[in-house]
mmCIF file of C-alpha atoms in Angstrom:
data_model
loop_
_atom_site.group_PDB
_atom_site.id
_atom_site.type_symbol
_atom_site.label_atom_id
_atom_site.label_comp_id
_atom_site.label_asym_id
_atom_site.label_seq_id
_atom_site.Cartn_x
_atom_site.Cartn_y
_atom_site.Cartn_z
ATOM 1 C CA UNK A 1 0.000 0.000 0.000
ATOM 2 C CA UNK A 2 2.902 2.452 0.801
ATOM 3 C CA UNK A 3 4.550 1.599 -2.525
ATOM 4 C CA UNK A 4 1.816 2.503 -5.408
ATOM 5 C CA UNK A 5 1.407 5.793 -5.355
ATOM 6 C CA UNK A 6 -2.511 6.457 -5.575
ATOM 7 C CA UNK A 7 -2.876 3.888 -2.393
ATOM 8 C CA UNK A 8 -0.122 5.799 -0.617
ATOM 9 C CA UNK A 9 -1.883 9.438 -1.074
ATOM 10 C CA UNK A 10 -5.403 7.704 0.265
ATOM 11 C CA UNK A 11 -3.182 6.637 3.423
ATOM 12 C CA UNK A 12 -1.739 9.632 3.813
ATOM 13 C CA UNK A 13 -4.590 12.023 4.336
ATOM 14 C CA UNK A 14 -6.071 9.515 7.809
ATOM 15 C CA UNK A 15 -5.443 10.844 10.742
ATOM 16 C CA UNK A 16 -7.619 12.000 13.886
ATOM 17 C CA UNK A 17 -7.279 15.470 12.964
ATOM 18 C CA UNK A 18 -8.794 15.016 9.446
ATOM 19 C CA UNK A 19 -12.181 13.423 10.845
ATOM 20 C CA UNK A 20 -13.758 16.815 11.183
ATOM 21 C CA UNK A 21 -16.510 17.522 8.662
ATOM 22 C CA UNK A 22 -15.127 19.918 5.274
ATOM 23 C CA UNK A 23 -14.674 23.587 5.916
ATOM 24 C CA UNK A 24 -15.259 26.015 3.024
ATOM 25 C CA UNK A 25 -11.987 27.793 4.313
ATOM 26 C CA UNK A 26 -10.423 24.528 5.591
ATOM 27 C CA UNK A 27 -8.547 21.772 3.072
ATOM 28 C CA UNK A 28 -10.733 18.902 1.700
ATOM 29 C CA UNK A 29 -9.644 15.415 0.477
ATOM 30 C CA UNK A 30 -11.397 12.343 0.062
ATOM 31 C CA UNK A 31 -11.068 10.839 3.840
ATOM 32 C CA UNK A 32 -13.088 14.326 5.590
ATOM 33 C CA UNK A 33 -15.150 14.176 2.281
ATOM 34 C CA UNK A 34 -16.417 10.869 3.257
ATOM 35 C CA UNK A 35 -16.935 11.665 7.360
ATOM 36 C CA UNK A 36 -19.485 14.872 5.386
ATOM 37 C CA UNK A 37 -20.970 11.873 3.767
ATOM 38 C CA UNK A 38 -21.217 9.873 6.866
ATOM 39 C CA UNK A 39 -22.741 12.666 9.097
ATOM 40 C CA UNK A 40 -25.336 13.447 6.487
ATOM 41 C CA UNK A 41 -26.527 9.778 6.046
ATOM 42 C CA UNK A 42 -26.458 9.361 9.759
ATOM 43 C CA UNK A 43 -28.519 12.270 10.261
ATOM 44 C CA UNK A 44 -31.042 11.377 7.287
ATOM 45 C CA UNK A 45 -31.770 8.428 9.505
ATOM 46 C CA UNK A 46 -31.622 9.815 12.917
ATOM 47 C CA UNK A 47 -34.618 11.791 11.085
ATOM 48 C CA UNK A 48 -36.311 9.039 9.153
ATOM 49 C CA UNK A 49 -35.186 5.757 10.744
ATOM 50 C CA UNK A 50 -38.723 3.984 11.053
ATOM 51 C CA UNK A 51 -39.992 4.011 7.325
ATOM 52 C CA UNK A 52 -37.378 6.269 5.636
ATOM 53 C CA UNK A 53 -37.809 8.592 2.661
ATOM 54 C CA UNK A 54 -38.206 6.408 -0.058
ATOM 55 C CA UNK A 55 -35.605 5.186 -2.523
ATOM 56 C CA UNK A 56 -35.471 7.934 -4.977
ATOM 57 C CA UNK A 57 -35.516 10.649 -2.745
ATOM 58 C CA UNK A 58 -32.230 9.799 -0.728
ATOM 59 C CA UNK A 59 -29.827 11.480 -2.954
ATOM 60 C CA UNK A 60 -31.771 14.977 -2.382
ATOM 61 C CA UNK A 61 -31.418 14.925 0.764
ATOM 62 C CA UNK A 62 -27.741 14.210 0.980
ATOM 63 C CA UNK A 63 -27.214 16.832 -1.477
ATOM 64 C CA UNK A 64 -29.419 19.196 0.775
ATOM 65 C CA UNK A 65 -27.505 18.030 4.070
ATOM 66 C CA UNK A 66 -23.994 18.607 1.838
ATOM 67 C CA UNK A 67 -25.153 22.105 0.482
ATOM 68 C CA UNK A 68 -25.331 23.283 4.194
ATOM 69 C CA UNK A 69 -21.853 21.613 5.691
ATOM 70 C CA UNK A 70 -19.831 23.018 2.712
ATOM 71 C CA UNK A 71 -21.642 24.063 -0.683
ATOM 72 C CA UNK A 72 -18.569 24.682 -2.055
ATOM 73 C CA UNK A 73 -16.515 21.788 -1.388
ATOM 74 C CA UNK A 74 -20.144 19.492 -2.491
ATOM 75 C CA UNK A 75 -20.440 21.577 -5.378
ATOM 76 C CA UNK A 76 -21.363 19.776 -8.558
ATOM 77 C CA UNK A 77 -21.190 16.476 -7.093
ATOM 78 C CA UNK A 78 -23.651 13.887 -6.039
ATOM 79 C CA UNK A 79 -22.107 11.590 -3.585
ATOM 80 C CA UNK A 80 -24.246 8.784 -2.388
ATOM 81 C CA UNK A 81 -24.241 7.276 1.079
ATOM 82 C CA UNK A 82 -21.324 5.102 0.078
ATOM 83 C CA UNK A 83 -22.955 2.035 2.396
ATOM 84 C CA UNK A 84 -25.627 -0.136 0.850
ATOM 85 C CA UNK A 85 -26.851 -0.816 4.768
ATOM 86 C CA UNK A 86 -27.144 3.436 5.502
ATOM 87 C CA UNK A 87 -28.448 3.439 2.232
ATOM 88 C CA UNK A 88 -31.427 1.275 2.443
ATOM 89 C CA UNK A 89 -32.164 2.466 5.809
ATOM 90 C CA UNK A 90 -32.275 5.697 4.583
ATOM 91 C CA UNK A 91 -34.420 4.636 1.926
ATOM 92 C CA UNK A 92 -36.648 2.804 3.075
ATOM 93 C CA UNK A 93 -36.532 2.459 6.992
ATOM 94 C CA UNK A 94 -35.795 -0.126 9.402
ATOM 95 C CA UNK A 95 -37.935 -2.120 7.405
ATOM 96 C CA UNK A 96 -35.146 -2.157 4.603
ATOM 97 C CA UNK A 97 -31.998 -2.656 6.268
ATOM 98 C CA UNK A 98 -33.476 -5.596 7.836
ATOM 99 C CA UNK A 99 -34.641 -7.285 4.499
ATOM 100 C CA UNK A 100 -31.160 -6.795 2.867
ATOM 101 C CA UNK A 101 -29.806 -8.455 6.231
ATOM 102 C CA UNK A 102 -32.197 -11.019 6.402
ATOM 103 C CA UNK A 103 -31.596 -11.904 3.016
ATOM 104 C CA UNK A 104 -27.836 -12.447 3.584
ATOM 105 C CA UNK A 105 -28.049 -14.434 7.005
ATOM 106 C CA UNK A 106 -30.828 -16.604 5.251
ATOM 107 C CA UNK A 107 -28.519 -17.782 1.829
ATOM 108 C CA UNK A 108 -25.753 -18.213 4.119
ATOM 109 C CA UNK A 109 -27.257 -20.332 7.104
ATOM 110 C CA UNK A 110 -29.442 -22.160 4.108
ATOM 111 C CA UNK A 111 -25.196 -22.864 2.596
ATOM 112 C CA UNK A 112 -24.371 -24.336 6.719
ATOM 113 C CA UNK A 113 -26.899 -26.239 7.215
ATOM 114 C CA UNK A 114 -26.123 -27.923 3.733
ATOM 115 C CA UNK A 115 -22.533 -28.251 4.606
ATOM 116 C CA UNK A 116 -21.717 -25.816 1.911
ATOM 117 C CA UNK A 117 -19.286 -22.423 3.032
ATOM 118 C CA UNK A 118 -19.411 -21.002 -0.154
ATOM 119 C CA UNK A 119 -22.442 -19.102 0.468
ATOM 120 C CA UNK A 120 -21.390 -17.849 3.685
ATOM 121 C CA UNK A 121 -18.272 -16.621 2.137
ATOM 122 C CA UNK A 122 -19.715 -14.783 -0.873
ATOM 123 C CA UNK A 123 -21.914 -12.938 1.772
ATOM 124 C CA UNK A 124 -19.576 -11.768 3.960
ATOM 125 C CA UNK A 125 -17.731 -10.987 1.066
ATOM 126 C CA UNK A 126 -20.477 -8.884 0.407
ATOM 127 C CA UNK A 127 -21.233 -7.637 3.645
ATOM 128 C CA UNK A 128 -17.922 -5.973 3.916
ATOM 129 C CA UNK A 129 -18.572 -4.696 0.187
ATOM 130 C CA UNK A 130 -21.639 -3.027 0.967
ATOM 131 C CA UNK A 131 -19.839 -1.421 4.136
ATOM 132 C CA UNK A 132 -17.964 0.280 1.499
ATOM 133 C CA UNK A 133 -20.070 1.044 -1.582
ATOM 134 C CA UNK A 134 -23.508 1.217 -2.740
ATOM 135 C CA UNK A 135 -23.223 -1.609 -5.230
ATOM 136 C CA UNK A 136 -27.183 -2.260 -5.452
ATOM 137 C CA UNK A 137 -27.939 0.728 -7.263
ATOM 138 C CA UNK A 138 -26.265 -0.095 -9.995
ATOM 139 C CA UNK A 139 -27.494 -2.431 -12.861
ATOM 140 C CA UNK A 140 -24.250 -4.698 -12.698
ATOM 141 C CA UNK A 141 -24.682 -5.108 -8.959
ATOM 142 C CA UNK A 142 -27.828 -5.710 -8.707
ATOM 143 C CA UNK A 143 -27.640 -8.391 -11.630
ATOM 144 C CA UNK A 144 -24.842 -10.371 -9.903
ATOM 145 C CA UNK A 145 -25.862 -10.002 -6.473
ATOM 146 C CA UNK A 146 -29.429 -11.458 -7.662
ATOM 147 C CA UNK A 147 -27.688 -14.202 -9.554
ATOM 148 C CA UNK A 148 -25.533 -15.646 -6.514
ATOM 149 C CA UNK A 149 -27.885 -15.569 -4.348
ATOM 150 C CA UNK A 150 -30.594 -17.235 -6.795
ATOM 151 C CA UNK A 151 -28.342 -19.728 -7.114
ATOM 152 C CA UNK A 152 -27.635 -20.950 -4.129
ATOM 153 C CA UNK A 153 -31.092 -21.026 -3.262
ATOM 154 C CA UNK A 154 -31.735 -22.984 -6.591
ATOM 155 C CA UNK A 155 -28.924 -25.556 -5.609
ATOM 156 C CA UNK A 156 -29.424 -25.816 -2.284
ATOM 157 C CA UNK A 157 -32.992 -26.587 -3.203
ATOM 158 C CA UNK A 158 -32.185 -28.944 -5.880
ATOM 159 C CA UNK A 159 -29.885 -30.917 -3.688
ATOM 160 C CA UNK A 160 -33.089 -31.796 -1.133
ATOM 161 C CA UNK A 161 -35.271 -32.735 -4.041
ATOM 162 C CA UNK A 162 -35.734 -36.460 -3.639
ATOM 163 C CA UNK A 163 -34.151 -38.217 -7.035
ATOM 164 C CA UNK A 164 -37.234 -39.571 -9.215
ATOM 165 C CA UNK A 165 -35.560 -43.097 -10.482
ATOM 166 C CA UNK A 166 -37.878 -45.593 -11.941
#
C-alpha cells in the first residue's frame, strides 16, 4: 500500500485530525469528504429511521444536508451514502436494512446447514462490500448479487429434491 502511489496518497490524508466535517476555508480530500458523507446519512436516519424517505428521494437529501456543511466543497457532485446498509435504511426504513440483512443471514445459514461455506463466504464478502459502496444501485450489482444468491437457493434446493428413479 505504501509503494503505489494512488494507495499511498489515500493513506496519507487519515489521521484524527482530518475526521472533522469539510470547511469552506479549511482543506478537503477524500477521507473528511467521506466523514461529510457519513454525518449526512447518519442524520437522514436519525430523522427518518422507522420508514425512511423512499428510494429515490435519498440522494436529495444528501445533497441538501452537503449544500449546508460546505456548498462549495459538495459543489457539482452527487455523492451517495457510500454504504448499501445506511443506504437502504435511509431509503426505506428499518424495514429495509433488515430485508437486505435477512436476506444475507438466510442464503448463508441455508449454505451451513447444507454443509456448503461457499455461500457464507460470498456474503460476507459482500457484507464488507456493501460497508464500502452502494453496489445495489447499480445495474451490474444488482444483476450479480441477484444471480448468486438465486443460485444458491436454486442448488441448495435442488440438492433436497428427492431423485425420481424408476
Amino acid at each position: 500500500f505504501l509503494t503505489v502511489p494512488s494507495f499511498s496518497a489515500r493513506f496519507s490524508e487519515i489521521s484524527i485530525n482530518n475526521t472533522n466535517l469539510p470547511a469552506e476555508n479549511g482543506s478537503s480530500d477524500s477521507f473528511n469528504l467521506r466523514t461529510g458523507i457519513l454525518h449526512c446519512s447518519l442524520d437522514l436516519i436519525k430523522e427518518h429511521w422507522l420508514i425512511g424517505v423512499g428510494p429515490g428521494k435519498v440522494q436529495s437529501f444528501l445533497d441538501n444536508c452537503y449544500s449546508e456543511i460546505a456548498p462549495e466543497i459538495y459543489k457539482d457532485k452527487s455523492f451517495n451514502t457510500h454504504n448499501q446498509f445506511l443506504s437502504y435504511w435511509a431509503g426505506m426504513g428499518i424495514l429495509g436494512i433488515l430485508t437486505l440483512i435477512f436476506i444475507l443471514f438466510s442464503t448463508a445459514f441455508i449454505g451451513l446447514n447444507n454443509k456448503n461455506l461457499l455461500p457464507l463466504f460470498v456474503c460476507l464478502f459482500l457484507s464488507l462490500c456493501f460497508m464500502t459502496e452502494n453496489i445495489l444501485v447499480r445495474q451490474q450489482g444488482v444483476v450479480v448479487i441477484a444471480f448468486f444468491l438465486n443460485l444458491f437457493y436454486f442448488i441448495e434446493y435442488r440438492t433436497k429434491q428427492p431423485s425420481k428413479s424408476n
